[in-house]
Coordinates of C-alpha atoms in Angstrom, one line a residue:
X1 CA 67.3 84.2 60.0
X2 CA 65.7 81.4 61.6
X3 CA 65.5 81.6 65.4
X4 CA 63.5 78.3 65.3
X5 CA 62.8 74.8 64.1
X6 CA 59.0 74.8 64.6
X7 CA 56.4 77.2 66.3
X8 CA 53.2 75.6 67.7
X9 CA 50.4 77.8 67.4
X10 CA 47.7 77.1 70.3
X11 CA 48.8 75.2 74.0
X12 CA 45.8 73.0 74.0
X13 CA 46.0 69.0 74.0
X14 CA 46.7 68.8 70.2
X15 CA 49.4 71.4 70.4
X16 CA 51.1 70.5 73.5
X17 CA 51.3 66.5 72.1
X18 CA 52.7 67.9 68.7
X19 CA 55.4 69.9 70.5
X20 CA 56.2 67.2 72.2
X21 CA 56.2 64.9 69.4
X22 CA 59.0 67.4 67.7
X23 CA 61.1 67.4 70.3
X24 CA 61.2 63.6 70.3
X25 CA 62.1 64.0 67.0
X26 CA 65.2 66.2 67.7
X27 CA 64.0 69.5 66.5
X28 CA 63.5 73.1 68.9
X29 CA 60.0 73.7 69.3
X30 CA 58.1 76.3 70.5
X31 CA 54.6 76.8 71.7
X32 CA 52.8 80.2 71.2
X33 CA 49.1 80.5 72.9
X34 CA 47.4 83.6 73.3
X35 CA 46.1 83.1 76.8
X36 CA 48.1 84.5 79.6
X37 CA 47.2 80.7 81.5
X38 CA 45.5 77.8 81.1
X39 CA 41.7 78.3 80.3
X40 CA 40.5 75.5 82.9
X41 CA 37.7 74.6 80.7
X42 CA 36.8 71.0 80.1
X43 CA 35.5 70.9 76.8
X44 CA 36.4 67.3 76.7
X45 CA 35.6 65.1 79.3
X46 CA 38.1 62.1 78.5
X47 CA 39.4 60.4 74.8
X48 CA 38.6 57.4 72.5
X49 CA 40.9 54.0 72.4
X50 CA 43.4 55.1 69.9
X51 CA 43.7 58.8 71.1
X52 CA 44.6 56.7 74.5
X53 CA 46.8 54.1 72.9
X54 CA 48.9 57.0 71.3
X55 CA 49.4 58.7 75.0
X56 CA 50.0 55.9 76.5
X57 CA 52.9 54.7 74.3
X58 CA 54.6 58.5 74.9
X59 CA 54.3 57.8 78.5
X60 CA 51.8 60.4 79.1
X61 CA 48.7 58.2 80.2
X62 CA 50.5 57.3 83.2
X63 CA 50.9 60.8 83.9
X64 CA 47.1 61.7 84.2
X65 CA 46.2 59.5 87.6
X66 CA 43.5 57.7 88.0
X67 CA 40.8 57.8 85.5
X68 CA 37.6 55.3 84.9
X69 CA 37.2 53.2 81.0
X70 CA 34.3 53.3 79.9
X71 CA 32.4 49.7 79.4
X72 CA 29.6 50.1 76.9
X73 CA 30.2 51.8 73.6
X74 CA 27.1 54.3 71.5
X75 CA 26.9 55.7 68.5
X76 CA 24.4 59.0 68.3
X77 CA 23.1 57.5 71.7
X78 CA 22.6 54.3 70.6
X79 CA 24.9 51.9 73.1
X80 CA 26.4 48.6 72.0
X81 CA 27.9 45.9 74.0
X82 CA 31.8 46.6 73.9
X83 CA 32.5 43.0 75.3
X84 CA 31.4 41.5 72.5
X85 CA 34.3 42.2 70.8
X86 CA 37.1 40.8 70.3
X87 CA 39.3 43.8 71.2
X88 CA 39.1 46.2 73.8
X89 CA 38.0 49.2 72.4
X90 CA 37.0 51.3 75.4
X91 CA 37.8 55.1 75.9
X92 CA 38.3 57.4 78.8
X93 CA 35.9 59.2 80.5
X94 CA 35.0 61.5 82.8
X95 CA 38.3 62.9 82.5
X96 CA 38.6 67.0 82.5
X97 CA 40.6 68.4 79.5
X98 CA 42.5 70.7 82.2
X99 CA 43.8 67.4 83.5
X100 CA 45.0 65.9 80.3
X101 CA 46.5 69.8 79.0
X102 CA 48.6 69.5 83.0
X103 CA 50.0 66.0 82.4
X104 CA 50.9 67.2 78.6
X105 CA 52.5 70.3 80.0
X106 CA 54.4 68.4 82.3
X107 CA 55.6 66.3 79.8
X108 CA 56.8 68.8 77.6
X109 CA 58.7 70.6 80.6
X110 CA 60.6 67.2 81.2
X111 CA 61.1 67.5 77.3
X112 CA 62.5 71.0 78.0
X113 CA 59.9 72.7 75.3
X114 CA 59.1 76.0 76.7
X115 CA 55.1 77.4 76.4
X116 CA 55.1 80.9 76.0
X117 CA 51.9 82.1 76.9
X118 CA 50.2 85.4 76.2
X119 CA 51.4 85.8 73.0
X120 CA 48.8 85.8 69.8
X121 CA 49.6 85.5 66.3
X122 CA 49.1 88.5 64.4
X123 CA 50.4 87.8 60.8
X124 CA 52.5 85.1 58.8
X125 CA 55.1 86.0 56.2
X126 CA 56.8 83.5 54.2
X127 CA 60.3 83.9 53.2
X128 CA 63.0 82.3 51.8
X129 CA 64.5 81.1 55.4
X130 CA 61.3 80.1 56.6
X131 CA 58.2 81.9 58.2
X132 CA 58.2 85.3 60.4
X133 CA 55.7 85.2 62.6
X134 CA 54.3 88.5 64.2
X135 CA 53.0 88.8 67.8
X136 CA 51.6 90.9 70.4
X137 CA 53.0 89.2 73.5
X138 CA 53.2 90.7 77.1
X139 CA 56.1 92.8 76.4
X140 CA 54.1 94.5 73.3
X141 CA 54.9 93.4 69.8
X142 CA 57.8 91.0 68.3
X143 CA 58.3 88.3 65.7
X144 CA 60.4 84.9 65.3
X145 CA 61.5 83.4 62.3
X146 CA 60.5 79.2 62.2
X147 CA 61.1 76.4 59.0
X148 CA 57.0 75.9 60.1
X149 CA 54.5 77.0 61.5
X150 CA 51.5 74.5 63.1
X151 CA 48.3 76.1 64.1
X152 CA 46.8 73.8 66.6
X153 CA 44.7 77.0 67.5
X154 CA 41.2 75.6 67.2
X155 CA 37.9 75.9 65.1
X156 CA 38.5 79.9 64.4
X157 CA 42.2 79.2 63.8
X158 CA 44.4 82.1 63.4
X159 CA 47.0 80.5 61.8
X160 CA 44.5 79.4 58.8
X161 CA 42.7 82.4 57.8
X162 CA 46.3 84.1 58.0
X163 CA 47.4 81.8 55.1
X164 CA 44.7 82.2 53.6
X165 CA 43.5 78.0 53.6
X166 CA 40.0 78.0 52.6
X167 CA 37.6 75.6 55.3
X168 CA 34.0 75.2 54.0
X169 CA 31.5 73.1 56.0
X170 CA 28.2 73.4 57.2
X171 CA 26.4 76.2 58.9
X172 CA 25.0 75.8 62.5
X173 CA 21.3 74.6 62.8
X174 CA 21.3 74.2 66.7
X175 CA 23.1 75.7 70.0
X176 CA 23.8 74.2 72.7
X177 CA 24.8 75.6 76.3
X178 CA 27.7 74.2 78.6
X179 CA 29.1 74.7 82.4
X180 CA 30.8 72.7 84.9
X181 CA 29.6 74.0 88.1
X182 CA 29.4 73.2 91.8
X183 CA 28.0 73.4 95.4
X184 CA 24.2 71.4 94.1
X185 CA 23.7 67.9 94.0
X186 CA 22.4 67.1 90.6
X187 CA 21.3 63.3 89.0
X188 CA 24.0 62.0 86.7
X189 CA 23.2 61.5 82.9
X190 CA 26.3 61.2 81.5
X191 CA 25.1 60.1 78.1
X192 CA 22.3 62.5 77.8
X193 CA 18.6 62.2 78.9
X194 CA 16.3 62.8 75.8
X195 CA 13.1 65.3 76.3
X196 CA 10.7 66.1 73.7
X197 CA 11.0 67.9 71.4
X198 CA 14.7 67.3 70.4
X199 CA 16.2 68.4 73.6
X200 CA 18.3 66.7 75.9
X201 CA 20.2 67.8 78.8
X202 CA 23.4 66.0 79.8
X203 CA 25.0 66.1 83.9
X204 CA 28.7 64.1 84.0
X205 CA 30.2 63.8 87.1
X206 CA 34.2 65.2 86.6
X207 CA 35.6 65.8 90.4
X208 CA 34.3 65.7 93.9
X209 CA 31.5 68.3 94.0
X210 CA 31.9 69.3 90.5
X211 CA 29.4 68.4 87.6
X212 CA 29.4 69.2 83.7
X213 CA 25.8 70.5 82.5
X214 CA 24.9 70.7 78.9
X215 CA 21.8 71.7 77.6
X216 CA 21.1 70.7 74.0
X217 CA 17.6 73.0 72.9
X218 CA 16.4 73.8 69.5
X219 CA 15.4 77.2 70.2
X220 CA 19.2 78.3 71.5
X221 CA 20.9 80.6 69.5
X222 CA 22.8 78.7 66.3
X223 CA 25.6 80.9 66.2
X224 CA 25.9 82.7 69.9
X225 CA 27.9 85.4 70.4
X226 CA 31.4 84.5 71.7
X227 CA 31.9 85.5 75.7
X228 CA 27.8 86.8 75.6
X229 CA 26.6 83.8 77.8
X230 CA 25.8 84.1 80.9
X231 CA 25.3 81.3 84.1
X232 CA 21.8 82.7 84.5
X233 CA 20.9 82.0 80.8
X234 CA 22.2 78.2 81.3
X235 CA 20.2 78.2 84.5
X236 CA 17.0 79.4 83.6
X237 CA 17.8 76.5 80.2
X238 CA 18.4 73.8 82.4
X239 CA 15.6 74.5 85.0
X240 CA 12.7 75.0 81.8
X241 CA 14.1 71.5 80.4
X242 CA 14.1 69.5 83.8
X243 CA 12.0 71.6 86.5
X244 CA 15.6 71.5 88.5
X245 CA 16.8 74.9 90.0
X246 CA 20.7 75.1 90.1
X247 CA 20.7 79.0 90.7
X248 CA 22.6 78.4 94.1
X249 CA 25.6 76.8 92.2
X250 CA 28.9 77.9 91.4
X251 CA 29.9 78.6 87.9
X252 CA 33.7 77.5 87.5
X253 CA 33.0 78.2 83.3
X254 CA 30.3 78.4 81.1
X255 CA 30.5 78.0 76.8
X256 CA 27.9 78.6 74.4
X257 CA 28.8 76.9 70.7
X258 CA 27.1 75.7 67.8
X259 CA 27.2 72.6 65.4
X260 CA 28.4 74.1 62.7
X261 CA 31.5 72.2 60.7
X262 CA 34.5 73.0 58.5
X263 CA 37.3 71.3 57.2
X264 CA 40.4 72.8 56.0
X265 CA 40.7 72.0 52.5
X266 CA 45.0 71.2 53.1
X267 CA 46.2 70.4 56.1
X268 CA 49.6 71.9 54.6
X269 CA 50.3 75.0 52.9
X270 CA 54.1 75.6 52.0
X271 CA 55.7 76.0 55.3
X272 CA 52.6 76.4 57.4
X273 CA 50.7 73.2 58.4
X274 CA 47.2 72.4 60.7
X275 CA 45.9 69.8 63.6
X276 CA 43.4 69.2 64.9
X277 CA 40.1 71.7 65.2
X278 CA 42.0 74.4 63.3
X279 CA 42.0 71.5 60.7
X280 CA 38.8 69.8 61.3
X281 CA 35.7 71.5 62.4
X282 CA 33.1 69.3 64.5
X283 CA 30.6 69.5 67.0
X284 CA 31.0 68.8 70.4
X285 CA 30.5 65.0 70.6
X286 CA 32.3 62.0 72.7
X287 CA 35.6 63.9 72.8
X288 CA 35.9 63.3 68.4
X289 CA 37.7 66.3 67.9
X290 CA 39.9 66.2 70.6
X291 CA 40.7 62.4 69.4
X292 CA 40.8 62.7 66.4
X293 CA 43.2 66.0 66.7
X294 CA 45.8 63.9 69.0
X295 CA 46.0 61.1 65.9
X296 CA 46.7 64.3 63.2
X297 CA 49.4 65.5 65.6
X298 CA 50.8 61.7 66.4
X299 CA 51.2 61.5 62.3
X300 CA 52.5 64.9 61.5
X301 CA 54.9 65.2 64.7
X302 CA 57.5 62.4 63.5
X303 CA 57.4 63.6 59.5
X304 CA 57.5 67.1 60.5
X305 CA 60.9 66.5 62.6
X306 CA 62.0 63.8 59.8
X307 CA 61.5 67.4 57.5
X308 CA 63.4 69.8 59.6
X309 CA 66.6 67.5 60.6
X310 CA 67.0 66.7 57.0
X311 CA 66.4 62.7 56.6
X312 CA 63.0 62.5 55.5
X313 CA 62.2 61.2 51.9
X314 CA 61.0 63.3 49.6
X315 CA 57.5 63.9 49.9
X316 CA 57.1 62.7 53.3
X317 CA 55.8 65.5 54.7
X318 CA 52.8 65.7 52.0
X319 CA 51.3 62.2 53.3
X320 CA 50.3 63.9 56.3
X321 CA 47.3 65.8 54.5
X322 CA 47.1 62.7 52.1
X323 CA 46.5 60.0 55.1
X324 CA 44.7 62.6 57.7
X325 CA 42.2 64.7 55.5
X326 CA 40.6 61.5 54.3
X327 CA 40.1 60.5 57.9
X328 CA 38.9 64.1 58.8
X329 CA 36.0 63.9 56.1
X330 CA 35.2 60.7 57.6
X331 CA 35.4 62.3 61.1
X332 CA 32.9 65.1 60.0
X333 CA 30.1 62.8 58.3
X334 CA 29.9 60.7 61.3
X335 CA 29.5 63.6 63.9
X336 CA 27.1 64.7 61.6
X337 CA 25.4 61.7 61.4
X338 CA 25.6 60.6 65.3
X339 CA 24.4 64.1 66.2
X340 CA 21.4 63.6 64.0
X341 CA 20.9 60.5 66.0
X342 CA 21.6 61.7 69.4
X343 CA 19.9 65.1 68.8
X344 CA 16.8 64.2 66.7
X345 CA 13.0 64.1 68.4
X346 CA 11.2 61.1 68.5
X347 CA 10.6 60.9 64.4
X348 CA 14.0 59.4 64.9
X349 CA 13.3 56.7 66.9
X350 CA 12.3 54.3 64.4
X351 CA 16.1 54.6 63.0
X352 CA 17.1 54.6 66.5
X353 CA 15.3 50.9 67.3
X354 CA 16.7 49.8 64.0
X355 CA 20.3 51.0 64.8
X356 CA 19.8 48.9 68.2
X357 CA 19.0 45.8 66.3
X358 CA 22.0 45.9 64.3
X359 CA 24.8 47.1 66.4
X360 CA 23.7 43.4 68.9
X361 CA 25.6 41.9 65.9
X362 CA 29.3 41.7 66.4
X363 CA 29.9 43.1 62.5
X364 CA 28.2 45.3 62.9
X365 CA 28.8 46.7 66.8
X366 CA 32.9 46.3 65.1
X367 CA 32.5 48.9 62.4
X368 CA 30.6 51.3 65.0
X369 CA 33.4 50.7 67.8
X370 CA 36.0 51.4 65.4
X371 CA 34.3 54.9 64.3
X372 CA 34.2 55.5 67.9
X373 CA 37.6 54.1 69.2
X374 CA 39.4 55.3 66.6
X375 CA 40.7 51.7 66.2
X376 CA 39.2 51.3 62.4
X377 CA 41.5 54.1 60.8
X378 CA 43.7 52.4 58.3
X379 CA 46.0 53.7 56.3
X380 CA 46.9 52.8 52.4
X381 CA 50.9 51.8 52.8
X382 CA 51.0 49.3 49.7
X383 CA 49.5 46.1 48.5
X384 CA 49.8 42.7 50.8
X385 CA 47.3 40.4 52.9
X386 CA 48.4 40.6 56.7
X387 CA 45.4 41.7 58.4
X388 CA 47.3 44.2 60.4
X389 CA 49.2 46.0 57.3
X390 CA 48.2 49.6 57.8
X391 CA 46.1 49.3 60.7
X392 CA 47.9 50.4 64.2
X393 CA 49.9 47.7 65.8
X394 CA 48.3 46.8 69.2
X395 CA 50.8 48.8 71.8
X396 CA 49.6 45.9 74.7
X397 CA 51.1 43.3 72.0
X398 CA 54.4 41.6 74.6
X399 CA 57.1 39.9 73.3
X400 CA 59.9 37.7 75.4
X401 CA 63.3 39.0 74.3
X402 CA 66.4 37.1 74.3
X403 CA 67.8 37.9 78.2
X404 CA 64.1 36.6 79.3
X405 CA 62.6 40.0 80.1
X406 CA 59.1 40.9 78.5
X407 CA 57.9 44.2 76.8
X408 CA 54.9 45.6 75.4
X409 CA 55.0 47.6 72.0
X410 CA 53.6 50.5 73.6
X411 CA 56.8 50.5 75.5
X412 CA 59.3 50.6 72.8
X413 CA 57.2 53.3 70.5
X414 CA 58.5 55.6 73.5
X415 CA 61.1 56.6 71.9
X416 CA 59.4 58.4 69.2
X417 CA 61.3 56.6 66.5
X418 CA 60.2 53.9 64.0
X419 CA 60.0 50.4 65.0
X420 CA 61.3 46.1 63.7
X421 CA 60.8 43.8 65.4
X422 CA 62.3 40.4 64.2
X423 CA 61.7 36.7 65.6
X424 CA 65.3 36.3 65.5
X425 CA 64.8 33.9 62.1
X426 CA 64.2 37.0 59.8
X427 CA 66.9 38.9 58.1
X428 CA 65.1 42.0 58.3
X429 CA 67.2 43.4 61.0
X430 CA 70.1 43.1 58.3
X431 CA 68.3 45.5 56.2
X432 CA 67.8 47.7 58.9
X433 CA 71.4 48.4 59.6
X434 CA 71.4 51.4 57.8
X435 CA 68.5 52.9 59.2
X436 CA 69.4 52.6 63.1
X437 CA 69.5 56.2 64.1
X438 CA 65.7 56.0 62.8
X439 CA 64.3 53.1 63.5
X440 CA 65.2 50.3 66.7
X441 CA 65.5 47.0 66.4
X442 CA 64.3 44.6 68.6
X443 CA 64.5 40.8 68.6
X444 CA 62.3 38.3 70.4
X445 CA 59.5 36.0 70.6
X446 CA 55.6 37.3 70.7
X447 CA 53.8 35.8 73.2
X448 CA 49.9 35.8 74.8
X449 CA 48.3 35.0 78.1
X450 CA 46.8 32.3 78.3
X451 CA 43.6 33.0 80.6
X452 CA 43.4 29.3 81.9
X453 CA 46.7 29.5 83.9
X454 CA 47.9 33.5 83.3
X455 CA 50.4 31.8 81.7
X456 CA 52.5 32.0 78.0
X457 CA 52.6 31.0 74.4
X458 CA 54.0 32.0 71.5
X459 CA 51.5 33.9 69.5
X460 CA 51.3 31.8 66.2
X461 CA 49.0 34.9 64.5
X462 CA 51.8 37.4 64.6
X463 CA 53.9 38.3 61.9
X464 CA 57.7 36.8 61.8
X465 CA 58.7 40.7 61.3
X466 CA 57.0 44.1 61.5
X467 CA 58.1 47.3 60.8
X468 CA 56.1 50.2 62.5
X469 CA 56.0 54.0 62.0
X470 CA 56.3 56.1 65.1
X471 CA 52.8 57.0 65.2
X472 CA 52.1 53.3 65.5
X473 CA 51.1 52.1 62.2
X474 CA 52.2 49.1 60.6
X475 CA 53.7 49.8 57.2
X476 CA 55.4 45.9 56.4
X477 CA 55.2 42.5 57.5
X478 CA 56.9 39.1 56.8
X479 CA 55.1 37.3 55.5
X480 CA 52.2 39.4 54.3
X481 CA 53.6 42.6 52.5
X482 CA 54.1 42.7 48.4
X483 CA 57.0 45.3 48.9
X484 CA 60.2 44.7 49.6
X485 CA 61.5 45.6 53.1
X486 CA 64.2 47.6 51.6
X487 CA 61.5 49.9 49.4
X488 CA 59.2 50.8 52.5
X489 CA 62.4 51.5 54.7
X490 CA 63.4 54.1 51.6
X491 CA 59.6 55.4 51.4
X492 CA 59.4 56.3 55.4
X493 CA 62.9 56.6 56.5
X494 CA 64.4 58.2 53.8
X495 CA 68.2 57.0 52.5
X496 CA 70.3 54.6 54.3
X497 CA 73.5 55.6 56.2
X498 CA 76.3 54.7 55.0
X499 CA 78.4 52.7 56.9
X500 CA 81.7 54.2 58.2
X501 CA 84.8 52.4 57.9
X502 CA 86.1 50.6 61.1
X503 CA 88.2 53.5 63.4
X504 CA 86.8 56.4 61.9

């Protein structure tokens, strides 16, 4: 019998944002992680635009504190102007995993998901009712009976090689060595200082005191043994490389990886689904993974809970792999590529000068910023010409409703529920009847500031109506879409209800 709607496999970023993604959705959610507490280890210092975008319109960006944008994009190293653009397509950075995983689990305790740590997955069984998953958990062995199963459980996922999804990539060429430390004083270089012979060492600031190292060397081990490290090893690295000693510091953590990839050759396997590096396979590089994890679980979450409560339309659930594996091939050529870039001796600085050249274009610095931000991803949701059909719909985007009071998208996506908005002369919202207890629908007037007096207009450019997913895509406009409103409420929001008679 199922005990269960969903079990999360794995309490890092991805999997604490898909739990909570669930339970907006109105399913019970659990989260499995096989440490008995959070690691502290800040394997990703911070997030791209989009990764920030899709926080921020949960409410959870506002949970994290302060933290600093950062101004100038790069691609492998190579930097571009961001303000050249005509969007703002800068990430977050400097900002400690642990910090992001506490504001997520704080979230998800307001959402009243439990996290029950210490417990590792030991096998999968799929049955009838669902999936029984086994466990060794700090009161010995058990199981638990979910509809799914999500393994968010990282690059040497668990939940994967249990059912048995194949994940070929590339082997590891290069290691690379990692700490955050403190009690020395060390100079920053945030984005890497190059040495000869394809080495680079990197020092980001991420507290007061407390610095990341990472030393980038040819001759490190290419597949090091897991745990094996040790602080000396990184210090006796970092001090050949720069000539700095940093023996008197204070290890907090140290990692030793590779840059090998994989990629999961479906995200979804009957009942048991993946997100993030379980699912895509990269090396460490400008928080990608970690980005483009939190957009797999943003676009699963709301289909998944359409699945398990019962509305969804039939194949829903399958255009998770169909719209994310695409983007996770893209995501694993371009680490490839930027590492190549970043990483390569100076036979690569021809490529490097050219690369320079091009990105002070704007066409060019626009294609690279949206690799980067995240902000380029478009989806395939059916044939029209509005330039925003299937790209996400920009969450700072206000609008003046009818009482006079102003919102911003990213506020009304809190919900977790799809999104039309009408300009009060559409008859969408007519349409939408039917499909209230799934999507809201909100009337009023778009409007921009104006810069010469921080005043308002209407906003000529945007659409008379828009209907958005909950992961923030647009999937219609009026004018702009070939479909019919009616069809692409039925393709993402499943059947109308029915209206009830008046007094029942």
């Amino acid at each position: 019998m199922k005990t269960t709607d969903v079990i999360v496999v794995g309490a890092g970023p991805v999997g604490l944002f898909l739990a909570g993604e669930l339970r907006l959705g109105g399913v019970d959610v659990v989260v499995y992680d096989k440490l008995p507490a959070p690691s502290g280890e800040s394997r990703a210092l911070g997030f791209n635009r989009r990764a920030a975008e899709t926080l921020g319109q949960r409410g959870v960006l506002a949970r994290l504190g302060e933290f600093r944008w950062g101004p100038m994009g790069h691609f492998g190293g190579v930097r571009f102007d961001l303000g050249m653009l005509d969007e703002d397509h800068s990430g977050v950075l400097g900002l400690s995993q642990a910090r992001t995983e506490e504001a997520l689990g704080g979230w998800l305790a307001d959402l009243g998901v439990p996290v029950r740590r210490g417990r590792e997955v030991t096998g999968l069984r799929e049955t009838p009712e669902g999936v029984v998953v086994t466990y060794d958990g700090p009161g010995g062995p058990g199981e638990e009976t979910a509809a799914y199963v999500v393994g968010c459980d990282g690059a040497d996922s668990t939940v994967r090689a249990l059912a048995g999804i194949a994940a070929p990539g590339h082997e590891a060429t290069r290691g690379m060595y990692t700490a955050e430390i403190t009690g020395v004083a060390l100079r920053p270089r945030p984005i890497g200082e190059r040495l000869p012979g394809g080495c680079m060492v990197v020092c980001t600031p991420v507290g007061p005191g407390r610095l990341r190292i990472v030393v980038h060397d040819p001759s490190l081990p290419a597949r090091p043994t897991p745990g094996a490290l040790t602080f000396a090893e990184v210090a006796a690295a970092w001090k050949r490389l720069t000539g700095e000693s940093i023996d008197d510091a204070e290890p907090q953590w140290v990692w030793a990886t590779g840059n090998s990839t994989a990629h999961a050759e479906e995200y979804r396997r009957g009942r048991v689904l993946l997100a993030g590096d379980a699912a895509h396979e990269i090396p460490p590089l400008a928080a990608w993974g970690l980005s483009a994890g939190l957009q797999d679980a943003a676009n699963l979450g709301w289909k998944l809970a359409a699945t398990v409560r019962g509305w969804a339309p039939e194949g829903l659930l399958d255009t998770y792999h169909a719209e994310r594996h695409p983007v996770g091939t893209e995501l694993i050529r371009n680490a490839r590529a930027a590492q190549k870039v970043y990483l390569g001796d100076d036979a690569m600085d021809p490529i490097r000068e050219v690369m320079g050249e091009l990105l002070a274009h704007k066409d060019a610095a626009e294609q690279a910023a949206g690799i980067v931000s995240g902000l380029g991803i478009r989806y395939a949701f059916g044939a029209g010409d509005h330039p925003l059909l299937g790209l996400r719909l920009p969450p700072h985007r206000e609008l003046a409703l009818a009482d006079g009071t102003r919102t911003r998208v990213g506020d009304l996506l809190r919900t977790g529920r799809g999104l039309l908005v009408t300009t009060g002369d559409s008859k969408a919202g007519e349409l939408a009847e039917g499909f209230t207890d799934r999507v809201d629908v909100v009337t009023g007037t778009w409007i921009t500031t104006t810069e010469a007096d921080a005043g308002t207009a209407t906003d000529a450019s945007a659409p008379d109506a828009v209907l958005v997913r909950p992961d923030g895509y647009v999937a219609w406009t009026s004018p702009g879409s070939a479909d019919d409103l009616a069809e692409v409420l039925g393709r993402w929001f499943g059947t109308a209800r029915v209206p009830q008679p008046a007094g029942r």
